[in-house]
mmCIF file of C-alpha atoms and ligand atoms in Angstrom:
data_model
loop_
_atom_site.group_PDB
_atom_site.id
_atom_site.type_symbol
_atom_site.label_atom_id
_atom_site.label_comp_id
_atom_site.label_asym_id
_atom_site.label_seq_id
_atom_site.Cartn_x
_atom_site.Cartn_y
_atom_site.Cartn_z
ATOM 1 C CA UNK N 9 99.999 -48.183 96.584
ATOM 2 C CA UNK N 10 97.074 -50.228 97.242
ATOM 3 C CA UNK N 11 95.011 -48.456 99.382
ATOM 4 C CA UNK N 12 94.851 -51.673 101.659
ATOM 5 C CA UNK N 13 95.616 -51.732 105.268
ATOM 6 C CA UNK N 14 97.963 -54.212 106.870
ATOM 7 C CA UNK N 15 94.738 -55.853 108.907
ATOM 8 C CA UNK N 16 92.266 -56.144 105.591
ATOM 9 C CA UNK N 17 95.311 -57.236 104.168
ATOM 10 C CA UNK N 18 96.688 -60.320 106.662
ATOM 11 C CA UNK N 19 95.244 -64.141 105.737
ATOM 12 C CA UNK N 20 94.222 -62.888 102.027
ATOM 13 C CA UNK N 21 95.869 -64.927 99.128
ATOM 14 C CA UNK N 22 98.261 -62.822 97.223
ATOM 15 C CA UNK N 23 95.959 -63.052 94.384
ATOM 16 C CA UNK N 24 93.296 -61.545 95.837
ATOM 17 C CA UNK N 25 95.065 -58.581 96.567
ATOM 18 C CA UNK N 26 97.853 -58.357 93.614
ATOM 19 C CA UNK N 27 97.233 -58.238 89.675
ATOM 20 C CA UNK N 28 97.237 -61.600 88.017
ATOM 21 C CA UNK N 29 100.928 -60.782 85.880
ATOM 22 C CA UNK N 30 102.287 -60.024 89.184
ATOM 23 C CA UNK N 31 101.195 -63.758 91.300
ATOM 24 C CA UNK N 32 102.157 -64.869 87.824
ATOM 25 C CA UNK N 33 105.473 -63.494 87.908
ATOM 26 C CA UNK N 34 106.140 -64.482 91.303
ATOM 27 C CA UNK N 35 105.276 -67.979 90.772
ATOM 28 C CA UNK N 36 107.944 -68.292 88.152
ATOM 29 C CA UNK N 37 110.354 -68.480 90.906
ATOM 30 C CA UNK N 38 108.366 -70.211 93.196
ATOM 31 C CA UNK N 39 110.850 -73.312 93.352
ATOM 32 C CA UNK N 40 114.162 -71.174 93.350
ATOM 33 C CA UNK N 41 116.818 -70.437 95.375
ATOM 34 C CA UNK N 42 118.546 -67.234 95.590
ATOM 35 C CA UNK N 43 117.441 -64.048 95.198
ATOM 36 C CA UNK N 44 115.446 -62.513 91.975
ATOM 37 C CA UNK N 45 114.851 -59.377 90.831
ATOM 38 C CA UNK N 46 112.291 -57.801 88.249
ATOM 39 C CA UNK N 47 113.137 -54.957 86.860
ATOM 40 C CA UNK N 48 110.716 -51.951 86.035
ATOM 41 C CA UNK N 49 107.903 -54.075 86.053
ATOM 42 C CA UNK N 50 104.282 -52.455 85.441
ATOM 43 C CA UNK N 51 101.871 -52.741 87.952
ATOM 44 C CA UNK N 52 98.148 -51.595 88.439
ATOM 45 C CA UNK N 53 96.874 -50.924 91.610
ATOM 46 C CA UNK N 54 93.776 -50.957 92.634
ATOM 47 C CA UNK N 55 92.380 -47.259 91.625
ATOM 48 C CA UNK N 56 93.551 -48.460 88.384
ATOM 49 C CA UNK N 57 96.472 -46.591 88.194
ATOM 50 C CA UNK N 58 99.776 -47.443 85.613
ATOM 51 C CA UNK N 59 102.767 -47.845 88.202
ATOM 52 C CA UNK N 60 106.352 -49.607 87.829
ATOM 53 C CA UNK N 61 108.024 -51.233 90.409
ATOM 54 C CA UNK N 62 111.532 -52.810 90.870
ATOM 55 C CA UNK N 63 110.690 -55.950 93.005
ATOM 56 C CA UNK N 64 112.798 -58.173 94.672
ATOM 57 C CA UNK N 65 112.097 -61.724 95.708
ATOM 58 C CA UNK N 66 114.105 -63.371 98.520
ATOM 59 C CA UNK N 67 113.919 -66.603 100.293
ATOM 60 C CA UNK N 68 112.882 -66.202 104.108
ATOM 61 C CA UNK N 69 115.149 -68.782 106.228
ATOM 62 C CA UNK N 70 114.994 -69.981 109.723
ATOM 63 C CA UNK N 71 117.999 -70.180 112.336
ATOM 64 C CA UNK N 72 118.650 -73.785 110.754
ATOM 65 C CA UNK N 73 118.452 -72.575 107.183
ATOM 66 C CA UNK N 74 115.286 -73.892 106.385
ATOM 67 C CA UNK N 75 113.231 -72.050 103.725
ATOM 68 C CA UNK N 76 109.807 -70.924 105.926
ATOM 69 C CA UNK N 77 108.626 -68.315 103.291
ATOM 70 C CA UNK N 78 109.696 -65.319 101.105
ATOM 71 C CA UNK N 79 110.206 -61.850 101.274
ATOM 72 C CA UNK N 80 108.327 -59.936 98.173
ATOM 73 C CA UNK N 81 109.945 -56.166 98.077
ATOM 74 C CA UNK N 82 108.044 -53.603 95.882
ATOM 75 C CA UNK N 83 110.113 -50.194 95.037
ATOM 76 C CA UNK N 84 107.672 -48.023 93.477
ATOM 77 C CA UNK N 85 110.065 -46.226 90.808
ATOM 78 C CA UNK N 86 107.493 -44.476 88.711
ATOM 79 C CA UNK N 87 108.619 -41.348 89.376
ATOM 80 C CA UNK N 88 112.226 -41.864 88.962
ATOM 81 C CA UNK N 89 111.705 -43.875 85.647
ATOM 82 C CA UNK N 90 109.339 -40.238 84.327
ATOM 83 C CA UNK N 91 112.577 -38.542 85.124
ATOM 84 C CA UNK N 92 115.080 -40.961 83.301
ATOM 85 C CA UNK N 93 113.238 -40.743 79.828
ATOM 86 C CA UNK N 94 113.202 -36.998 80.651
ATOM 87 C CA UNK N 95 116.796 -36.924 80.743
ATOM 88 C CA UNK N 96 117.444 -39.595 77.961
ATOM 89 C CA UNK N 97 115.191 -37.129 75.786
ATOM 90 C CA UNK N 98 117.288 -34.248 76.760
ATOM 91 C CA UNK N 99 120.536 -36.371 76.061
ATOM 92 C CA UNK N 100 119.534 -37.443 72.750
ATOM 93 C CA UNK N 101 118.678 -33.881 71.336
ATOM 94 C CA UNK N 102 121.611 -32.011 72.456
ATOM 95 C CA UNK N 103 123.898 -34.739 70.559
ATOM 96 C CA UNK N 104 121.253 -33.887 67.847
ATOM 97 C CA UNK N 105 121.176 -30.398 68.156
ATOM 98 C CA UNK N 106 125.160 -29.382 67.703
ATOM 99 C CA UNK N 107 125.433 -31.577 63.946
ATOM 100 C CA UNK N 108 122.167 -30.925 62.783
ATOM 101 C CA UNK N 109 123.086 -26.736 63.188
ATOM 102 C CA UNK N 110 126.284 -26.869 61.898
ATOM 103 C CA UNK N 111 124.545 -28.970 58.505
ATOM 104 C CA UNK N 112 121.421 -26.467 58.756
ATOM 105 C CA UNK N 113 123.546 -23.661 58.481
ATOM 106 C CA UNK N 114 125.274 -24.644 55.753
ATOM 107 C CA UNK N 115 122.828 -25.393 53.883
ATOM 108 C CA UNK N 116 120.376 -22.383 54.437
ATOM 109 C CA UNK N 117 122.931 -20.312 52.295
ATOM 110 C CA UNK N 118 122.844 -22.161 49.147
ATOM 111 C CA UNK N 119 119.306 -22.844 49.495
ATOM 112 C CA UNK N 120 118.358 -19.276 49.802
ATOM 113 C CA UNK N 121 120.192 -18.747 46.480
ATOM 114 C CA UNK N 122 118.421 -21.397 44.779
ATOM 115 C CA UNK N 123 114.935 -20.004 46.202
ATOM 116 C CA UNK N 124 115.942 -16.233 45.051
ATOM 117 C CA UNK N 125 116.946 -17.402 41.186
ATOM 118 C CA UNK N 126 114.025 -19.413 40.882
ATOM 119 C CA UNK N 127 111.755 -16.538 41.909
ATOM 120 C CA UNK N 128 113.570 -14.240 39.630
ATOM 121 C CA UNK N 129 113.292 -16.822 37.112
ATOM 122 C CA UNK N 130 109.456 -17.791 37.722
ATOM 123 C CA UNK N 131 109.051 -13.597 37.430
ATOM 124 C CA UNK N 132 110.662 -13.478 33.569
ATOM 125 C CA UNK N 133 108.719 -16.649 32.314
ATOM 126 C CA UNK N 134 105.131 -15.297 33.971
ATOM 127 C CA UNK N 135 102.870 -16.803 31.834
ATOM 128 C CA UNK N 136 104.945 -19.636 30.399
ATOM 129 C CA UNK N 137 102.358 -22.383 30.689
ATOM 130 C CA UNK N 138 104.685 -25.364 30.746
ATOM 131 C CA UNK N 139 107.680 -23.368 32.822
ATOM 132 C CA UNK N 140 105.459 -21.646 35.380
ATOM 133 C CA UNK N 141 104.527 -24.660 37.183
ATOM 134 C CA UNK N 142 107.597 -26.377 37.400
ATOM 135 C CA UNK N 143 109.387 -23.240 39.177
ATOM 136 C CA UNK N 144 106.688 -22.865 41.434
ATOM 137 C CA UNK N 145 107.707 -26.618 42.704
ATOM 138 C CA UNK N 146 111.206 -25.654 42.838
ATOM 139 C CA UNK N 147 110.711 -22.511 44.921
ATOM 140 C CA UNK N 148 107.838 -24.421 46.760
ATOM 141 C CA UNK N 149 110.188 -27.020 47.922
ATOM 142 C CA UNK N 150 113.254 -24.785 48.573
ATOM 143 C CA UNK N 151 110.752 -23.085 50.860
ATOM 144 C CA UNK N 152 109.677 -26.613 52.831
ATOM 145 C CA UNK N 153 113.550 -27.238 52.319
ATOM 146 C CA UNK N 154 114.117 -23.779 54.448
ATOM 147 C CA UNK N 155 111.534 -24.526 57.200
ATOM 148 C CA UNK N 156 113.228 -27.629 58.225
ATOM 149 C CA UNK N 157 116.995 -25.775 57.666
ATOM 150 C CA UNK N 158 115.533 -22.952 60.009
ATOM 151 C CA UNK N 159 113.848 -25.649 62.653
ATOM 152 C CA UNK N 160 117.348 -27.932 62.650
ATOM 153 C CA UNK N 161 119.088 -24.225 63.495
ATOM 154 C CA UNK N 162 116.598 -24.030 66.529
ATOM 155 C CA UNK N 163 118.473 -26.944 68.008
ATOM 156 C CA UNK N 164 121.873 -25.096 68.682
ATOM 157 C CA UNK N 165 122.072 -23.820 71.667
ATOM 158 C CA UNK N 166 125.262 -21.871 70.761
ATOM 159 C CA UNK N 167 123.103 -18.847 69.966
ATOM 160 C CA UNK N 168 123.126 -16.522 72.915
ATOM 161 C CA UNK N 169 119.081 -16.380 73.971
ATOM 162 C CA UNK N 170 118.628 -13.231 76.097
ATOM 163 C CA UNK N 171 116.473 -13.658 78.740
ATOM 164 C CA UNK N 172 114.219 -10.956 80.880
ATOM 165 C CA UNK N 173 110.777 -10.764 82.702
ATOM 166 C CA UNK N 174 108.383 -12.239 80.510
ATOM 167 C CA UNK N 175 104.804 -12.090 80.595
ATOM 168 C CA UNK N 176 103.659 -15.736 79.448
ATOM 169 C CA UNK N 177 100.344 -14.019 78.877
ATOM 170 C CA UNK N 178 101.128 -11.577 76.796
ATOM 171 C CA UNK N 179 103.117 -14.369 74.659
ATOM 172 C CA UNK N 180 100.509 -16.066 74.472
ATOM 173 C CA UNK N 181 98.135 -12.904 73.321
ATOM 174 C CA UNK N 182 100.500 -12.337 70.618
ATOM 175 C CA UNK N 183 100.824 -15.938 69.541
ATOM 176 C CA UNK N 184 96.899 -15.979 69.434
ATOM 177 C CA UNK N 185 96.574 -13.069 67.647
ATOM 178 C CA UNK N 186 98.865 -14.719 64.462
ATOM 179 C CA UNK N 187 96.672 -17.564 64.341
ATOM 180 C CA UNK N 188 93.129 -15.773 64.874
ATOM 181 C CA UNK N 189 91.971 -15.966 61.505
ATOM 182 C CA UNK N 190 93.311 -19.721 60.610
ATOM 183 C CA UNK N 191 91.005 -20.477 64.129
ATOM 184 C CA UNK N 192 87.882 -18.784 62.676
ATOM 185 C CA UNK N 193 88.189 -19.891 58.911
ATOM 186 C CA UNK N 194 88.433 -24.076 60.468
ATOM 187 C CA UNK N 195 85.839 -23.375 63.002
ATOM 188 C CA UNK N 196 87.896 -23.512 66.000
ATOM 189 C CA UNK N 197 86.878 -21.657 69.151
ATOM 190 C CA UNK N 198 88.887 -20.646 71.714
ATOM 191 C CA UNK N 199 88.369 -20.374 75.305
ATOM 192 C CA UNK N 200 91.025 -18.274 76.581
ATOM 193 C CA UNK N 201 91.405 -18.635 80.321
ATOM 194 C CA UNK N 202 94.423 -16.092 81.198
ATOM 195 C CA UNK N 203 95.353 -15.609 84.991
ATOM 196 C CA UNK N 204 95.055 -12.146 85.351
ATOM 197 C CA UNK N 205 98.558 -10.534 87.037
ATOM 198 C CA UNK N 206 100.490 -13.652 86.849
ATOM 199 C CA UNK N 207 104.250 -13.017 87.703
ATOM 200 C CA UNK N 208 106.551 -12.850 85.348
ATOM 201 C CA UNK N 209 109.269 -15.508 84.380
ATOM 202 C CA UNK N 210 113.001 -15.761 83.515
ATOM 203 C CA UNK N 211 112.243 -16.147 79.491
ATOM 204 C CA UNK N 212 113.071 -15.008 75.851
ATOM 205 C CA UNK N 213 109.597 -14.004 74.587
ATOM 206 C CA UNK N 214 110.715 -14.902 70.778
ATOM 207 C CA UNK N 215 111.465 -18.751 71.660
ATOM 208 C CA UNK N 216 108.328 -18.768 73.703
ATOM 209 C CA UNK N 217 106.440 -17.627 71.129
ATOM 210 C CA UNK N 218 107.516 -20.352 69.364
ATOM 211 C CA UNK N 219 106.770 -22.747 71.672
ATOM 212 C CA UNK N 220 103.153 -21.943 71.525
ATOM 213 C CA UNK N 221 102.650 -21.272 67.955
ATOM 214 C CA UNK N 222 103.674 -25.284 67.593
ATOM 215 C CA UNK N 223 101.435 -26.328 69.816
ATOM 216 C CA UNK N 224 98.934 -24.099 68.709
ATOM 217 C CA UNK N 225 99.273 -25.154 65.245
ATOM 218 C CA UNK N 226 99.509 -28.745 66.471
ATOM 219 C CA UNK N 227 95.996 -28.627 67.834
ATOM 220 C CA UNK N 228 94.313 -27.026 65.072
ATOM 221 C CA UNK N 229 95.692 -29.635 62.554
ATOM 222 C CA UNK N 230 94.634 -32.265 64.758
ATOM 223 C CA UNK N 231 90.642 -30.703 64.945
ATOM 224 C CA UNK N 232 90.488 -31.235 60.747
ATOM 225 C CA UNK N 233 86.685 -30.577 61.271
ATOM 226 C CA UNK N 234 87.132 -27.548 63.849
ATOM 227 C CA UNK N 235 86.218 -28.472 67.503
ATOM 228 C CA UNK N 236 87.577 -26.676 71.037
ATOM 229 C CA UNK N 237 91.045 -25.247 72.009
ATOM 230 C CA UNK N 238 91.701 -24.017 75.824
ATOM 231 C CA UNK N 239 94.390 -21.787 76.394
ATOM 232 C CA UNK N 240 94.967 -21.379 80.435
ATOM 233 C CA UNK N 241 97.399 -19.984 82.350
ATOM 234 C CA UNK N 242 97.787 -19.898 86.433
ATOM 235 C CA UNK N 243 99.843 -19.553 89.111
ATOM 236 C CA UNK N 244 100.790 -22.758 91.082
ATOM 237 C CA UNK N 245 102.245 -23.410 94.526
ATOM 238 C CA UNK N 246 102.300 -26.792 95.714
ATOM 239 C CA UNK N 247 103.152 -27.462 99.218
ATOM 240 C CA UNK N 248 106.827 -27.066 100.225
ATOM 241 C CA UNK N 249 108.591 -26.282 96.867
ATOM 242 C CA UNK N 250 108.689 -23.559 95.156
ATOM 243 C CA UNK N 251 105.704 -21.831 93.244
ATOM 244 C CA UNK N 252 105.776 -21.941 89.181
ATOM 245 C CA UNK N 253 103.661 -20.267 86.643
ATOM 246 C CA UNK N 254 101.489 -23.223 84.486
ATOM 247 C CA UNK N 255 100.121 -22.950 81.022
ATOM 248 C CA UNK N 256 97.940 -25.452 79.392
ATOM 249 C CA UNK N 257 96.840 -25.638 75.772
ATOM 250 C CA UNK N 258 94.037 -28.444 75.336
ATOM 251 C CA UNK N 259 91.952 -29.304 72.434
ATOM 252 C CA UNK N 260 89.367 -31.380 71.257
ATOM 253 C CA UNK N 261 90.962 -33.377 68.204
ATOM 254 C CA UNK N 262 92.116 -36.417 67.380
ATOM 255 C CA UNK N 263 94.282 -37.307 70.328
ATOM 256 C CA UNK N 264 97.690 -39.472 70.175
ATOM 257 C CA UNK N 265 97.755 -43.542 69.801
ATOM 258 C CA UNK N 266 99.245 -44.345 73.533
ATOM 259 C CA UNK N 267 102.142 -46.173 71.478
ATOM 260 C CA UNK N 268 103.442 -42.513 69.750
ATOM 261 C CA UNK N 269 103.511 -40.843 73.292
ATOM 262 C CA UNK N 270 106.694 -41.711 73.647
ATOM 263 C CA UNK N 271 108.134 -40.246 70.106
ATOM 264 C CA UNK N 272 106.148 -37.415 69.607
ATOM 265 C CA UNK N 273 109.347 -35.204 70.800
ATOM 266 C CA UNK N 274 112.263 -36.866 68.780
ATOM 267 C CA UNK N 275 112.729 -35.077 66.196
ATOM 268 C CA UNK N 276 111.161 -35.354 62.635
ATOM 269 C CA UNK N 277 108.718 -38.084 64.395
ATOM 270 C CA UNK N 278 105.706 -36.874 62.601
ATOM 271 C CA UNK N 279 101.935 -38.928 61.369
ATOM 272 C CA UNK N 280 101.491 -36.011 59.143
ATOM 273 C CA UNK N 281 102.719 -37.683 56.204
ATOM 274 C CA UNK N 282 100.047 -37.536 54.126
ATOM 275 C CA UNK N 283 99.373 -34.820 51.930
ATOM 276 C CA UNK N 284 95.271 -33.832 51.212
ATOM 277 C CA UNK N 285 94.846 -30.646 49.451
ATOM 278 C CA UNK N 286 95.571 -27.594 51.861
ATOM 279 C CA UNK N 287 97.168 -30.068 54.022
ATOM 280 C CA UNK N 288 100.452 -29.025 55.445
ATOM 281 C CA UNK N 289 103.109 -32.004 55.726
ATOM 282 C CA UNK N 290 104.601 -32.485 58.993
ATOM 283 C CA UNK N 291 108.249 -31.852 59.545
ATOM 284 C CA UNK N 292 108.391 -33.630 62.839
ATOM 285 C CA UNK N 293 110.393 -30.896 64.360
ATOM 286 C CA UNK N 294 107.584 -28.750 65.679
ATOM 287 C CA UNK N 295 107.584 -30.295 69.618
ATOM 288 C CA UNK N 296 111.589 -31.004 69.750
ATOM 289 C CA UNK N 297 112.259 -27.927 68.953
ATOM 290 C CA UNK N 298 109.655 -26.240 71.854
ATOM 291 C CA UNK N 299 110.934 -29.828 74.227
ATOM 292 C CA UNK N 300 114.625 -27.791 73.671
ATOM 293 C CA UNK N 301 113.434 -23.977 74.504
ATOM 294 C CA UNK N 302 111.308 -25.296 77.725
ATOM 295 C CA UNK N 303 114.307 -26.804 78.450
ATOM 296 C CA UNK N 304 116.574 -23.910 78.428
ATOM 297 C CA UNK N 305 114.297 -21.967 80.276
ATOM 298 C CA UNK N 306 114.200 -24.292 82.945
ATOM 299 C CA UNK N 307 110.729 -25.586 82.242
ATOM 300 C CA UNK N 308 108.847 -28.547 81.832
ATOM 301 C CA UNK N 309 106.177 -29.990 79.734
ATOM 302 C CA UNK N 310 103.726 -33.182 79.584
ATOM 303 C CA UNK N 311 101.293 -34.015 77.519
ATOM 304 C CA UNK N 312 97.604 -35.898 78.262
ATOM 305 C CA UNK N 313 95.960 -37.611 74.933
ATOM 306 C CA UNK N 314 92.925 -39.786 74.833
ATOM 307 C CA UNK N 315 92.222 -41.045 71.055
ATOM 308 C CA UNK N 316 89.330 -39.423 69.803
ATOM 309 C CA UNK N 317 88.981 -36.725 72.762
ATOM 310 C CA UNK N 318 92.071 -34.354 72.519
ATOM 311 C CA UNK N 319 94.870 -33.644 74.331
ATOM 312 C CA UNK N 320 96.093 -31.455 76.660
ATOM 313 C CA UNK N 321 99.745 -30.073 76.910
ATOM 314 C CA UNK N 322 100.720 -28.955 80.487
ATOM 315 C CA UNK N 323 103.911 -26.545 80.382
ATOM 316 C CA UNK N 324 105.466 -25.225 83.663
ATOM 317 C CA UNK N 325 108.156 -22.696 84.280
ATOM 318 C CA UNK N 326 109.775 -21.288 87.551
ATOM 319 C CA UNK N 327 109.225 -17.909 89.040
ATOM 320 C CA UNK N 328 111.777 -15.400 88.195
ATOM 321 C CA UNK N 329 112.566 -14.632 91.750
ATOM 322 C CA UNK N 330 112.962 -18.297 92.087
ATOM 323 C CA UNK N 331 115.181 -18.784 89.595
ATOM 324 C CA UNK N 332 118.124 -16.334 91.009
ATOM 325 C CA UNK N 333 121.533 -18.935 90.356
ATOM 326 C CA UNK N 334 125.068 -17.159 90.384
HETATM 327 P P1 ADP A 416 104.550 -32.130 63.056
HETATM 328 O O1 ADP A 416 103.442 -31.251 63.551
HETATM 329 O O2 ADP A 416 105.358 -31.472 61.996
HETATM 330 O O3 ADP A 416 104.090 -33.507 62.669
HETATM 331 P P2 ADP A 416 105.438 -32.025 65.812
HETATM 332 O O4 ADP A 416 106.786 -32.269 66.433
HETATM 333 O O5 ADP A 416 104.821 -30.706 66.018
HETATM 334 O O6 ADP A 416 105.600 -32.350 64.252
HETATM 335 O O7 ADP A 416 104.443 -33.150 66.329
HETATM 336 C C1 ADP A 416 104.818 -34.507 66.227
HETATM 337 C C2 ADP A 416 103.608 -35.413 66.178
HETATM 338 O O8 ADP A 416 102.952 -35.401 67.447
HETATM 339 C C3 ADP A 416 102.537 -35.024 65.180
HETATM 340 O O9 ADP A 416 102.798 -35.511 63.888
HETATM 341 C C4 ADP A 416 101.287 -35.666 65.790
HETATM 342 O O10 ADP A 416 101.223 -37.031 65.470
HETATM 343 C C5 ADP A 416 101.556 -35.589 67.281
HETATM 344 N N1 ADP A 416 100.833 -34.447 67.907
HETATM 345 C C6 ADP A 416 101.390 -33.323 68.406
HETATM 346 N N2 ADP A 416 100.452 -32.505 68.933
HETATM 347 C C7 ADP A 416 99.264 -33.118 68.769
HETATM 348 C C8 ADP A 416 97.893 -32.793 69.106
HETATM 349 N N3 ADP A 416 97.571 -31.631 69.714
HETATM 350 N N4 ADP A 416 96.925 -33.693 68.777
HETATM 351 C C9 ADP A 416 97.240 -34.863 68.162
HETATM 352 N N5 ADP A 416 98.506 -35.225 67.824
HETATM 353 C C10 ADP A 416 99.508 -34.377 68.114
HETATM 354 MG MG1 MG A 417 103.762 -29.478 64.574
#
């Protein structure tokens, strides 16, 4: 962890090789008996690097039981703390996901009623100055009210997906192609970087489509003033596990505050709240709902944000001949 071998390392104070908040924390228990722990503490190594670390600090005795030092344990748990929050997320939104379809779907029916007879409505008083506008609200809103009906349904997994080969360029193509002339009228350009022959994977081209028109849509709202979007796919295989297809959609905008990393999945977590003309309002649903469908198809995703600079999405799914489970 920090790059330091044992012989630079013997005869230097602690201090000159730890962070400060870590001699700190040790020092706390200088005077102690027993054993301590600290749990999931952060620590920065030297490179500079976020890590977190279960430590345990133990008194060192001689034969006669006389305290001669201690014994500092580090247990570098990043990794296994990444894939706790992974599965807490997961957790929370399939609790989510079975009440919020069974409300969505009963509501979509009644709403789509409302948002018929208030077109039909808005048709017969065309022209009615004071009327007009106040039906165009109502079938306005039923419409937002639909959208967020329609994302809660996304949630249920009950829904048999069908899965086949699936060209994640060609989804991507297609997704493009919807969104080519929103790109061009807020001066967005796009670098598309597609993997020529990449295998296919285990997916359900609808849902994927999905996936990418969120995070397509996500970038463009977050470049108000136009700027960059990169669309890349490739083929990965890392040493000694098994090779996946990667996509990556990064763009120039505004980038996430470091302290809304952590909630930009849960659902209706959204900073779109504010509504400037031709501004869309956020439903907060957009990324849960893709977080579910990579999930089902046995994906993963991660995201990279620097305030001010962009961000970058990384998704990853499995081969199909990979993925062959009876
Ligand atoms: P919505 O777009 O409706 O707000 P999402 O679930 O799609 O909901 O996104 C949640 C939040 O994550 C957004 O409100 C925004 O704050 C943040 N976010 C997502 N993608 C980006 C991005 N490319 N750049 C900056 N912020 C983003
Ligand atoms: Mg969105």
């Amino acid at each position: 962890m920090y790059a330091l071998s044992r012989a630079e390392a013997i005869g230097q104070e602690l201090s000159s090789v730890f962070p400060a908040e870590f001699v700190d924390a040790l020092d706390t228990f200088r005077n102690e008996q027993g054993v301590h722990h600290l749990y999931k503490f952060p620590l920065t190594t030297r490179a500079g690097e976020m890590r977190t670390a279960n430590i345990a600090i133990a008194p060192l005795l001689s034969r006669d039981f006389v305290s001669v030092g201690r014994i500092i344990l580090v247990d570098d748990i990043t990794e296994r703390v990444s894939l706790e929050t992974q599965l807490a997320q997961s957790d929370k939104l399939s609790s989510i996901g079975l009440l919020a379809a069974g409300v969505a779907h009963e509501i979509n029916t009644p709403l789509a009623v409302i948002s018929s007879y208030a077109q039909m409505l808005s048709k017969q008083l065309k022209g009615d100055e004071r009327l007009g506008p106040v039906l165009d609200k109502i079938i306005q809103q039923s419409f937002r009210a639909a959208e967020i009906a329609n994302g809660l349904l996304n949630f249920s997994r009950t829904s048999t997906t069908e899965f086949r080969d699936t060209n994640l360029n060609q989804v991507i193509r297609d997704t493009l192609s919807l969104l080519e002339h929103q790109f061009k009228t807020a001066q967005i350009i796009v670098d598309l970087e597609l993997t020529e022959s990449l295998p296919p994977i285990n997916g359900n081209p609808g849902k994927l489509q999905q996936v990418f028109l969120n995070l397509l849509l996500n970038a463009k709202e977050a470049m108000p003033g136009g700027g960059h979007l990169r669309v890349a796919t490739q083929i990965n295989s890392p040493a000694g596990q098994s090779s996946y297809v990667a996509a990556l959609v990064a763009d120039s905008g505004s980038g996430i505050a470091p302290e809304h990393l952590k909630r930009i999945y849960d659902p209706f977590f959204t900073t779109k709240t504010m509504v400037r003309p031709g501004d869309r309002r956020g439903t907060g649903l957009g990324l849960s709902v893709s977080y579910g469908i990579i999930q089902e198809h046995a994906g993963k995703i991660h995201v990279e944000s620097a305030v001010g600079a962009g961000t970058t999405f990384h998704l990853e799914f499995p081969l199909l001949r990979n993925s062959v489970h009876v």
